[in-house]
Short mmCIF file of C-alpha atoms in Angstrom, two decimals:
data_model
loop_
_atom_site.label_atom_id
_atom_site.label_comp_id
_atom_site.label_asym_id
_atom_site.label_seq_id
_atom_site.Cartn_x
_atom_site.Cartn_y
_atom_site.Cartn_z
CA MET Q 30 63.46 -33.55 -130.78
CA PHE Q 31 62.83 -31.94 -134.50
CA VAL Q 32 64.10 -34.31 -136.58
CA SER Q 33 64.26 -33.62 -140.67
CA ALA Q 34 64.92 -35.84 -143.46
CA ILE Q 35 66.65 -35.10 -146.66
CA ILE Q 36 65.99 -37.58 -149.62
CA ALA Q 37 68.79 -37.46 -152.24
CA ALA Q 38 66.65 -38.14 -155.16
CA GLY Q 39 68.98 -35.29 -157.66
CA GLY Q 40 70.81 -37.31 -159.65
CA ARG Q 41 70.29 -39.26 -163.05
CA GLY Q 42 72.00 -42.31 -162.64
CA GLN Q 43 74.64 -42.09 -164.96
CA ARG Q 44 76.28 -45.51 -164.44
CA PHE Q 45 72.40 -47.03 -164.39
CA GLY Q 46 72.14 -45.92 -167.92
CA GLY Q 47 68.56 -45.66 -169.76
CA ALA Q 48 66.12 -42.86 -170.14
CA VAL Q 49 64.54 -42.79 -166.81
CA PRO Q 50 66.29 -42.05 -163.86
CA LYS Q 51 66.93 -44.83 -161.46
CA GLN Q 52 64.75 -43.89 -158.43
CA MET Q 53 62.05 -43.16 -160.94
CA LEU Q 54 62.26 -47.15 -161.59
CA SER Q 55 59.67 -49.34 -160.49
CA VAL Q 56 60.59 -52.58 -157.81
CA GLY Q 57 57.32 -54.56 -157.10
CA GLY Q 58 54.56 -51.85 -158.80
CA GLN Q 59 56.22 -49.15 -157.02
CA SER Q 60 58.92 -46.95 -157.50
CA VAL Q 61 61.96 -46.97 -155.87
CA LEU Q 62 61.45 -43.16 -154.87
CA GLU Q 63 58.14 -43.63 -153.31
CA ARG Q 64 59.04 -46.81 -151.74
CA SER Q 65 62.15 -44.36 -150.07
CA VAL Q 66 59.87 -41.81 -149.13
CA ALA Q 67 56.79 -44.19 -147.66
CA LEU Q 68 59.11 -44.99 -145.54
CA PHE Q 69 60.28 -41.44 -143.85
CA LEU Q 70 57.04 -40.79 -144.16
CA ALA Q 71 55.75 -43.27 -141.67
CA HIS Q 72 58.71 -43.22 -139.50
CA PRO Q 73 57.41 -41.28 -136.13
CA GLN Q 74 60.67 -39.65 -135.34
CA ILE Q 75 60.74 -37.87 -138.51
CA ASP Q 76 59.12 -34.44 -138.62
CA GLU Q 77 59.08 -33.12 -141.90
CA LEU Q 78 60.98 -33.88 -145.24
CA VAL Q 79 62.89 -32.28 -148.18
CA ILE Q 80 63.30 -33.91 -151.77
CA ALA Q 81 65.91 -33.18 -153.86
CA LEU Q 82 64.78 -34.13 -157.15
CA PRO Q 83 65.84 -33.66 -161.12
CA ALA Q 84 64.78 -30.47 -162.40
CA GLU Q 85 62.04 -31.90 -165.03
CA PHE Q 86 59.99 -33.43 -161.80
CA VAL Q 87 60.17 -30.44 -159.83
CA ALA Q 88 57.23 -28.60 -161.73
CA GLU Q 89 55.12 -31.77 -161.54
CA PRO Q 90 56.05 -33.99 -159.21
CA PRO Q 91 54.71 -37.52 -159.21
CA PRO Q 92 51.59 -37.93 -157.03
CA TYR Q 93 52.89 -39.60 -154.13
CA LEU Q 94 54.65 -36.38 -153.23
CA ARG Q 95 51.73 -34.31 -152.97
CA ALA Q 96 49.22 -34.23 -150.00
CA THR Q 97 51.45 -35.78 -147.71
CA SER Q 98 50.86 -36.93 -144.01
CA LYS Q 99 53.74 -34.39 -142.96
CA PRO Q 100 55.22 -31.21 -144.11
CA LEU Q 101 57.12 -31.99 -147.58
CA ARG Q 102 58.98 -30.00 -149.60
CA ILE Q 103 60.67 -30.32 -152.91
CA VAL Q 104 64.01 -28.65 -153.96
CA THR Q 105 65.99 -28.93 -157.20
CA GLY Q 106 69.13 -31.19 -157.08
CA GLY Q 107 72.44 -30.50 -158.09
CA ASP Q 108 75.58 -31.53 -160.56
CA ARG Q 109 76.74 -33.36 -157.44
CA ARG Q 110 74.63 -35.08 -154.78
CA GLN Q 111 76.60 -32.52 -152.02
CA ASP Q 112 74.87 -30.12 -154.17
CA SER Q 113 71.51 -31.68 -154.11
CA VAL Q 114 71.99 -32.26 -150.29
CA LEU Q 115 73.43 -28.16 -149.76
CA ASN Q 116 69.78 -27.23 -151.62
CA ALA Q 117 67.83 -29.40 -149.74
CA PHE Q 118 69.62 -28.21 -146.24
CA GLN Q 119 68.92 -24.47 -147.18
CA ALA Q 120 64.95 -25.71 -147.49
CA VAL Q 121 64.93 -27.22 -143.85
CA SER Q 122 63.28 -25.85 -141.10
CA ALA Q 123 64.92 -23.54 -138.70
CA GLU Q 124 63.92 -25.83 -136.17
CA ALA Q 125 65.55 -28.77 -137.29
CA GLU Q 126 67.95 -30.32 -134.45
CA LEU Q 127 69.39 -33.56 -136.18
CA ILE Q 128 68.98 -34.17 -139.85
CA VAL Q 129 69.08 -37.37 -141.62
CA ILE Q 130 70.28 -37.51 -145.41
CA HIS Q 131 69.37 -41.06 -147.10
CA ASP Q 132 69.84 -41.79 -150.56
CA ALA Q 133 66.22 -42.54 -152.57
CA ALA Q 134 68.17 -45.08 -154.23
CA ARG Q 135 68.37 -47.31 -150.88
CA PRO Q 136 64.51 -48.31 -150.48
CA PHE Q 137 64.69 -51.23 -148.07
CA ALA Q 138 66.49 -49.58 -145.11
CA SER Q 139 64.31 -50.56 -142.22
CA PRO Q 140 62.80 -48.35 -139.61
CA GLY Q 141 64.68 -49.66 -136.88
CA LEU Q 142 67.80 -48.78 -138.87
CA ILE Q 143 66.88 -45.13 -139.01
CA SER Q 144 65.84 -45.14 -135.23
CA ARG Q 145 69.25 -46.40 -134.26
CA THR Q 146 71.21 -43.77 -136.60
CA ILE Q 147 68.88 -40.56 -135.15
CA ALA Q 148 69.65 -42.35 -131.45
CA ALA Q 149 73.55 -42.26 -132.32
CA ALA Q 150 73.83 -38.88 -133.73
CA ALA Q 151 72.10 -37.39 -130.64
CA GLU Q 152 74.68 -38.79 -128.66
CA SER Q 153 78.06 -38.17 -131.25
CA GLY Q 154 76.35 -35.29 -133.58
CA ALA Q 155 76.92 -37.19 -136.60
CA ALA Q 156 76.43 -40.98 -137.46
CA LEU Q 157 75.79 -42.97 -140.53
CA ALA Q 158 75.00 -46.76 -141.23
CA ALA Q 159 77.97 -49.09 -142.33
CA LEU Q 160 78.36 -52.93 -142.85
CA PRO Q 161 82.04 -54.40 -141.91
CA ALA Q 162 84.29 -55.63 -144.66
CA ARG Q 163 83.23 -59.49 -144.99
CA ASP Q 164 85.97 -60.18 -147.72
CA THR Q 165 89.73 -59.26 -147.78
CA VAL Q 166 90.48 -55.64 -148.76
CA LYS Q 167 93.58 -55.45 -151.49
CA LEU Q 168 94.32 -51.67 -152.01
CA ALA Q 169 95.18 -51.44 -156.18
CA THR Q 170 97.77 -49.91 -157.86
CA GLY Q 171 98.51 -49.08 -161.70
CA GLU Q 172 96.06 -47.56 -164.24
CA LEU Q 173 95.47 -50.04 -166.79
CA VAL Q 174 96.20 -53.03 -165.41
CA PRO Q 175 95.65 -53.54 -161.54
CA PHE Q 176 98.01 -55.20 -158.90
CA VAL Q 177 97.46 -55.18 -155.62
CA ARG Q 178 99.56 -52.50 -153.64
CA GLU Q 179 98.77 -53.91 -150.16
CA THR Q 180 96.43 -55.92 -148.15
CA ILE Q 181 94.45 -53.92 -145.57
CA PRO Q 182 93.35 -55.36 -142.17
CA ARG Q 183 89.76 -55.96 -143.00
CA ASP Q 184 88.50 -55.82 -139.33
CA ALA Q 185 88.85 -51.65 -139.51
CA VAL Q 186 87.01 -51.86 -142.98
CA TYR Q 187 83.26 -50.72 -143.26
CA LEU Q 188 81.25 -50.10 -146.20
CA ALA Q 189 79.23 -47.12 -145.88
CA GLN Q 190 74.97 -46.75 -146.16
CA THR Q 191 72.79 -44.38 -145.48
CA PRO Q 192 70.66 -43.18 -143.88
CA GLN Q 193 73.39 -40.77 -142.38
CA VAL Q 194 72.61 -38.36 -139.57
CA PHE Q 195 74.01 -35.18 -138.04
CA SER Q 196 72.89 -32.56 -135.56
CA ARG Q 197 72.54 -28.70 -137.31
CA ARG Q 198 75.84 -27.52 -136.61
CA VAL Q 199 77.93 -30.37 -138.17
CA LEU Q 200 76.34 -30.88 -141.31
CA ARG Q 201 76.36 -26.88 -141.65
CA ASP Q 202 80.33 -27.50 -141.48
CA ALA Q 203 80.40 -30.18 -143.65
CA LEU Q 204 78.64 -28.47 -146.57
CA ALA Q 205 80.71 -25.30 -146.28
CA LEU Q 206 83.75 -26.90 -146.71
CA GLY Q 207 81.62 -28.29 -149.93
CA GLU Q 208 80.71 -24.91 -150.85
CA SER Q 209 84.55 -23.66 -150.45
CA GLY Q 210 85.88 -27.11 -153.16
CA ALA Q 211 85.83 -30.00 -151.46
CA ASP Q 212 84.38 -33.09 -153.29
CA ALA Q 213 83.21 -36.14 -151.51
CA THR Q 214 80.96 -38.85 -152.15
CA ASP Q 215 78.86 -38.35 -148.82
CA GLU Q 216 78.14 -36.11 -146.26
CA ALA Q 217 80.06 -38.06 -143.92
CA ALA Q 218 82.99 -37.68 -145.64
CA LEU Q 219 83.05 -34.08 -145.46
CA ALA Q 220 81.89 -33.86 -142.10
CA GLU Q 221 85.24 -35.99 -141.56
CA ARG Q 222 87.50 -33.13 -143.00
CA ALA Q 223 85.64 -30.67 -141.16
CA GLY Q 224 87.32 -32.15 -138.27
CA HIS Q 225 84.13 -34.04 -136.74
CA PRO Q 226 84.10 -37.39 -135.79
CA VAL Q 227 81.52 -39.56 -137.06
CA ARG Q 228 80.37 -42.48 -135.39
CA LEU Q 229 79.13 -45.81 -136.99
CA VAL Q 230 76.11 -48.11 -136.88
CA ASP Q 231 75.79 -51.23 -137.83
CA GLY Q 232 73.88 -51.26 -141.03
CA GLU Q 233 71.99 -53.90 -143.36
CA GLN Q 234 72.55 -56.15 -146.05
CA THR Q 235 69.35 -55.62 -147.74
CA ASN Q 236 69.33 -51.43 -147.46
CA ILE Q 237 71.21 -51.96 -150.81
CA LYS Q 238 72.15 -49.20 -153.35
CA ILE Q 239 70.13 -49.31 -156.85
CA THR Q 240 73.59 -48.33 -158.92
CA THR Q 241 73.55 -50.75 -162.00
CA PRO Q 242 70.76 -52.40 -163.84
CA GLU Q 243 72.32 -56.04 -161.91
CA ASP Q 244 70.58 -54.51 -159.04
CA LEU Q 245 67.32 -54.34 -159.79
CA PRO Q 246 66.93 -58.21 -159.69
CA VAL Q 247 68.34 -58.61 -156.17
CA MET Q 248 65.54 -55.80 -155.05
CA ASP Q 249 63.15 -57.74 -156.53
CA ALA Q 250 64.18 -61.13 -154.79
CA ILE Q 251 64.59 -59.17 -151.23
CA LEU Q 252 60.98 -57.71 -151.80
CA LYS Q 253 59.20 -61.10 -152.85
CA GLY Q 254 61.30 -62.35 -149.97
CA ARG Q 255 59.49 -59.78 -147.37
CA ASN Q 256 56.08 -60.78 -149.28
CA HIS Q 257 56.87 -64.41 -149.36
CA ALA Q 258 56.92 -64.03 -145.34
CA GLY Q 259 53.09 -63.47 -145.86
CA ALA Q 260 54.26 -59.46 -145.69
CA ASP Q 261 54.24 -60.75 -141.82
CA VAL Q 262 51.52 -58.82 -141.26
CA ARG Q 263 50.59 -58.69 -137.34
CA VAL Q 264 47.26 -57.65 -135.71
CA GLY Q 265 47.15 -56.50 -132.10
CA THR Q 266 44.70 -55.55 -129.71
CA GLY Q 267 44.71 -52.96 -126.23
CA TYR Q 268 42.74 -52.20 -123.86
CA ASP Q 269 42.39 -49.82 -120.84
CA LEU Q 270 40.33 -48.68 -118.09
CA HIS Q 271 40.82 -45.67 -115.29
CA ARG Q 272 38.70 -44.87 -112.64
CA LEU Q 273 37.28 -41.17 -113.05
CA VAL Q 274 37.87 -38.75 -109.91
CA GLU Q 275 37.88 -34.71 -109.45
CA GLY Q 276 39.80 -33.01 -109.44
CA ARG Q 277 42.12 -34.45 -112.32
CA PRO Q 278 41.94 -33.71 -115.85
CA LEU Q 279 39.76 -35.85 -118.67
CA ILE Q 280 42.84 -36.31 -121.59
CA LEU Q 281 41.74 -38.96 -124.11
CA GLY Q 282 43.84 -39.03 -127.38
CA GLY Q 283 46.07 -36.31 -126.15
CA VAL Q 284 43.38 -34.05 -126.05
CA THR Q 285 42.21 -32.62 -122.74
CA VAL Q 286 38.38 -32.79 -122.85
CA PRO Q 287 36.42 -30.61 -120.67
CA PHE Q 288 34.85 -32.47 -117.49
CA GLU Q 289 33.89 -32.34 -113.73
CA ARG Q 290 36.39 -35.51 -113.54
CA GLY Q 291 39.16 -37.01 -115.05
CA ALA Q 292 40.98 -40.37 -114.85
CA LEU Q 293 43.17 -41.44 -112.31
CA GLY Q 294 46.48 -43.17 -112.76
CA HIS Q 295 50.08 -43.07 -112.37
CA SER Q 296 50.45 -41.13 -115.79
CA ASP Q 297 48.12 -38.74 -117.14
CA ALA Q 298 46.00 -41.64 -117.23
CA ASP Q 299 44.78 -41.69 -121.34
CA VAL Q 300 43.10 -44.71 -121.95
CA VAL Q 301 42.92 -43.80 -125.63
CA CYS Q 302 46.84 -43.58 -125.95
CA HIS Q 303 47.05 -46.28 -123.32
CA SER Q 304 44.89 -48.88 -125.54
CA VAL Q 305 46.96 -47.91 -128.94
CA THR Q 306 50.51 -48.41 -127.33
CA ASP Q 307 49.05 -52.08 -125.67
CA ALA Q 308 47.98 -52.96 -129.43
CA ILE Q 309 51.01 -51.62 -131.07
CA LEU Q 310 53.23 -53.56 -128.62
CA GLY Q 311 51.38 -56.95 -128.58
CA GLY Q 312 51.04 -56.61 -132.45
CA ALA Q 313 54.80 -57.36 -132.51
CA ALA Q 314 54.61 -59.68 -129.48
CA LEU Q 315 56.79 -57.15 -127.07
CA GLY Q 316 55.05 -57.02 -124.37
CA ASP Q 317 52.76 -54.15 -122.69
CA ILE Q 318 52.81 -50.78 -121.93
CA GLY Q 319 53.26 -52.30 -117.94
CA ARG Q 320 56.34 -53.69 -118.94
CA HIS Q 321 57.84 -51.19 -121.01
CA PHE Q 322 56.78 -48.16 -118.30
CA PRO Q 323 55.71 -49.57 -115.11
CA ASP Q 324 53.62 -47.60 -113.03
CA ASN Q 325 56.02 -47.76 -109.68
CA ASP Q 326 58.65 -46.12 -111.66
CA PRO Q 327 59.02 -42.61 -110.78
CA GLN Q 328 60.01 -41.21 -114.05
CA TRP Q 329 56.71 -41.92 -115.33
CA LYS Q 330 54.63 -39.92 -113.13
CA ASP Q 331 52.07 -37.93 -114.58
CA ALA Q 332 53.99 -38.89 -117.82
CA ASN Q 333 52.35 -37.77 -121.01
CA SER Q 334 50.74 -40.73 -122.61
CA VAL Q 335 51.30 -39.31 -125.93
CA GLU Q 336 54.98 -39.52 -125.67
CA LEU Q 337 54.86 -43.16 -124.45
CA LEU Q 338 52.99 -43.86 -127.46
CA ARG Q 339 55.79 -42.66 -129.68
CA ARG Q 340 58.09 -44.72 -127.43
CA ALA Q 341 56.37 -47.70 -128.02
CA VAL Q 342 55.99 -47.16 -132.03
CA ALA Q 343 59.68 -46.84 -131.70
CA ILE Q 344 60.19 -50.10 -130.18
CA VAL Q 345 58.07 -51.46 -132.43
CA ASN Q 346 60.30 -50.31 -135.49
CA GLU Q 347 63.21 -51.06 -134.11
CA ALA Q 348 61.95 -54.42 -134.08
CA GLY Q 349 61.42 -54.19 -137.87
CA PHE Q 350 57.67 -53.38 -137.64
CA VAL Q 351 55.54 -50.17 -138.98
CA VAL Q 352 52.50 -49.32 -138.01
CA GLY Q 353 49.78 -49.63 -141.12
CA ASN Q 354 46.88 -48.45 -139.25
CA VAL Q 355 44.43 -48.49 -135.54
CA ASP Q 356 41.29 -48.22 -134.58
CA VAL Q 357 39.93 -47.45 -131.14
CA THR Q 358 36.50 -47.53 -129.29
CA VAL Q 359 36.08 -45.32 -126.23
CA VAL Q 360 33.43 -46.30 -123.58
CA LEU Q 361 32.32 -43.48 -121.62
CA GLU Q 362 29.10 -42.38 -120.47
CA ARG Q 363 29.39 -38.83 -120.42
CA PRO Q 364 30.88 -36.17 -121.36
CA LYS Q 365 30.22 -37.15 -125.50
CA ILE Q 366 33.63 -36.82 -127.18
CA LYS Q 367 32.25 -36.30 -130.77
CA GLY Q 368 33.18 -32.96 -131.19
CA TYR Q 369 36.61 -33.92 -129.70
CA VAL Q 370 37.40 -37.06 -132.47
CA GLU Q 371 38.92 -35.14 -135.10
CA SER Q 372 42.13 -33.49 -132.86
CA MET Q 373 42.30 -37.15 -131.17
CA ARG Q 374 42.93 -38.54 -134.23
CA GLN Q 375 44.96 -36.44 -135.92
CA VAL Q 376 46.99 -36.93 -132.18
CA ILE Q 377 47.04 -40.26 -132.50
CA ALA Q 378 48.11 -40.27 -136.25
CA ASP Q 379 51.33 -38.08 -135.66
CA ALA Q 380 52.35 -39.89 -132.87
CA VAL Q 381 51.91 -43.07 -134.71
CA GLY Q 382 53.39 -41.84 -138.10
CA VAL Q 383 50.54 -42.83 -140.22
CA PRO Q 384 48.13 -40.31 -142.35
CA ILE Q 385 45.07 -39.16 -139.89
CA GLU Q 386 42.63 -41.25 -142.33
CA CYS Q 387 44.52 -44.43 -140.86
CA VAL Q 388 43.12 -43.70 -137.32
CA GLY Q 389 39.79 -44.14 -136.33
CA ILE Q 390 38.02 -43.20 -133.40
CA LYS Q 391 34.76 -44.19 -132.06
CA GLY Q 392 32.62 -43.31 -128.79
CA LYS Q 393 30.22 -45.22 -127.09
CA THR Q 394 28.29 -45.53 -123.79
CA ASN Q 395 28.04 -48.74 -121.70
CA GLU Q 396 23.83 -48.34 -122.01
CA GLY Q 397 23.81 -48.06 -117.92
CA VAL Q 398 25.70 -51.52 -117.30
CA ASP Q 399 28.40 -51.73 -114.60
CA ALA Q 400 31.03 -48.97 -113.39
CA VAL Q 401 31.35 -47.23 -116.79
CA GLY Q 402 27.65 -47.39 -117.21
CA ARG Q 403 27.36 -45.61 -114.10
CA GLY Q 404 29.77 -43.27 -114.99
CA GLU Q 405 32.55 -44.25 -112.79
CA ALA Q 406 35.14 -45.17 -115.18
CA VAL Q 407 36.39 -44.89 -118.58
CA ALA Q 408 37.37 -47.19 -120.83
CA ALA Q 409 39.19 -47.91 -124.67
CA HIS Q 410 39.65 -50.96 -126.94
CA ALA Q 411 42.03 -50.75 -129.20
CA SER Q 412 43.28 -52.79 -132.85
CA ALA Q 413 46.55 -52.00 -134.56
CA LEU Q 414 48.10 -53.48 -137.74
CA LEU Q 415 51.41 -53.88 -138.10
CA ARG Q 416 53.99 -55.14 -141.03
CA ARG Q 417 57.19 -56.00 -140.93
CA VAL Q 418 59.35 -53.89 -143.73
#
């Protein structure tokens, strides 16, 4: 499923004040916008990004919006949020089936929250992250001096966040309603008015939006809290080995390498993807490939191991981790893989959600020692660095 992400960064932060738009302010040495963009560039389910920026930043965008690991387009924001989103929607790829909309001013959404909201929208057509109200909710009346008009049952009250995810059809209907004159503070409201049900997904307390200067110290505190936990950096290792037999393709890192024999296994027996999958799952202490994709389950028969790797990345994202880099050593007597390494690196980078420069793959022989050295098997060792976000 092709998923596009729209980052709404076209506002000028009038409630915030100041000469610099709030999304360009620095938190922990990185701009709020850069943090939000990096979150979606790293997410394995996101295929492209469209960023709506104030006009003055479109001609000379910040460096982190150039030469990105995924396709990224920049459009000019409009007077209202919904106008910015409309401009971005018109730049989304035609193959996009789901479209994620996220406020640039919410840099601390977790990968797991993005994954959950995408999954809910895939089932229901529209979904948004939201927090149930914790306090008693009062509806006020009066212009100059407010008085309580009534008390609303808080069980029915949710505070909307982003991401908000829509099928292409639902978002098209919602934005068309906006073009006809309807005004709303988010796309979910327009979708509701267009007659589409919108599903609620549990949001996150730390997924705050910078709105006033008082929000900056809160963001700093959230960031310091994460850093105080040692940034929760994890390292995982993985290993896989398969016998080489005639009549099977030799698939390594999602690339078919021409050879008279291939690896024998329940799936496509891709030792590169399997070792990386184990390294990623192990780094997050979430078991191994056999636990999540057992070889006695018919649904994984001849499975594409790149897809299994993508699923493993989604699992660790759900647990609050993103992958920083991976490194793989392929142990194989023949054939030589030098000519296929760059293609493998790109496939793994795309599956894991990192730039290609964060993927290392090397080929080694076993110097004629044991089954691998005799050319009877292929093996791979992998390591992966994860960090909690």
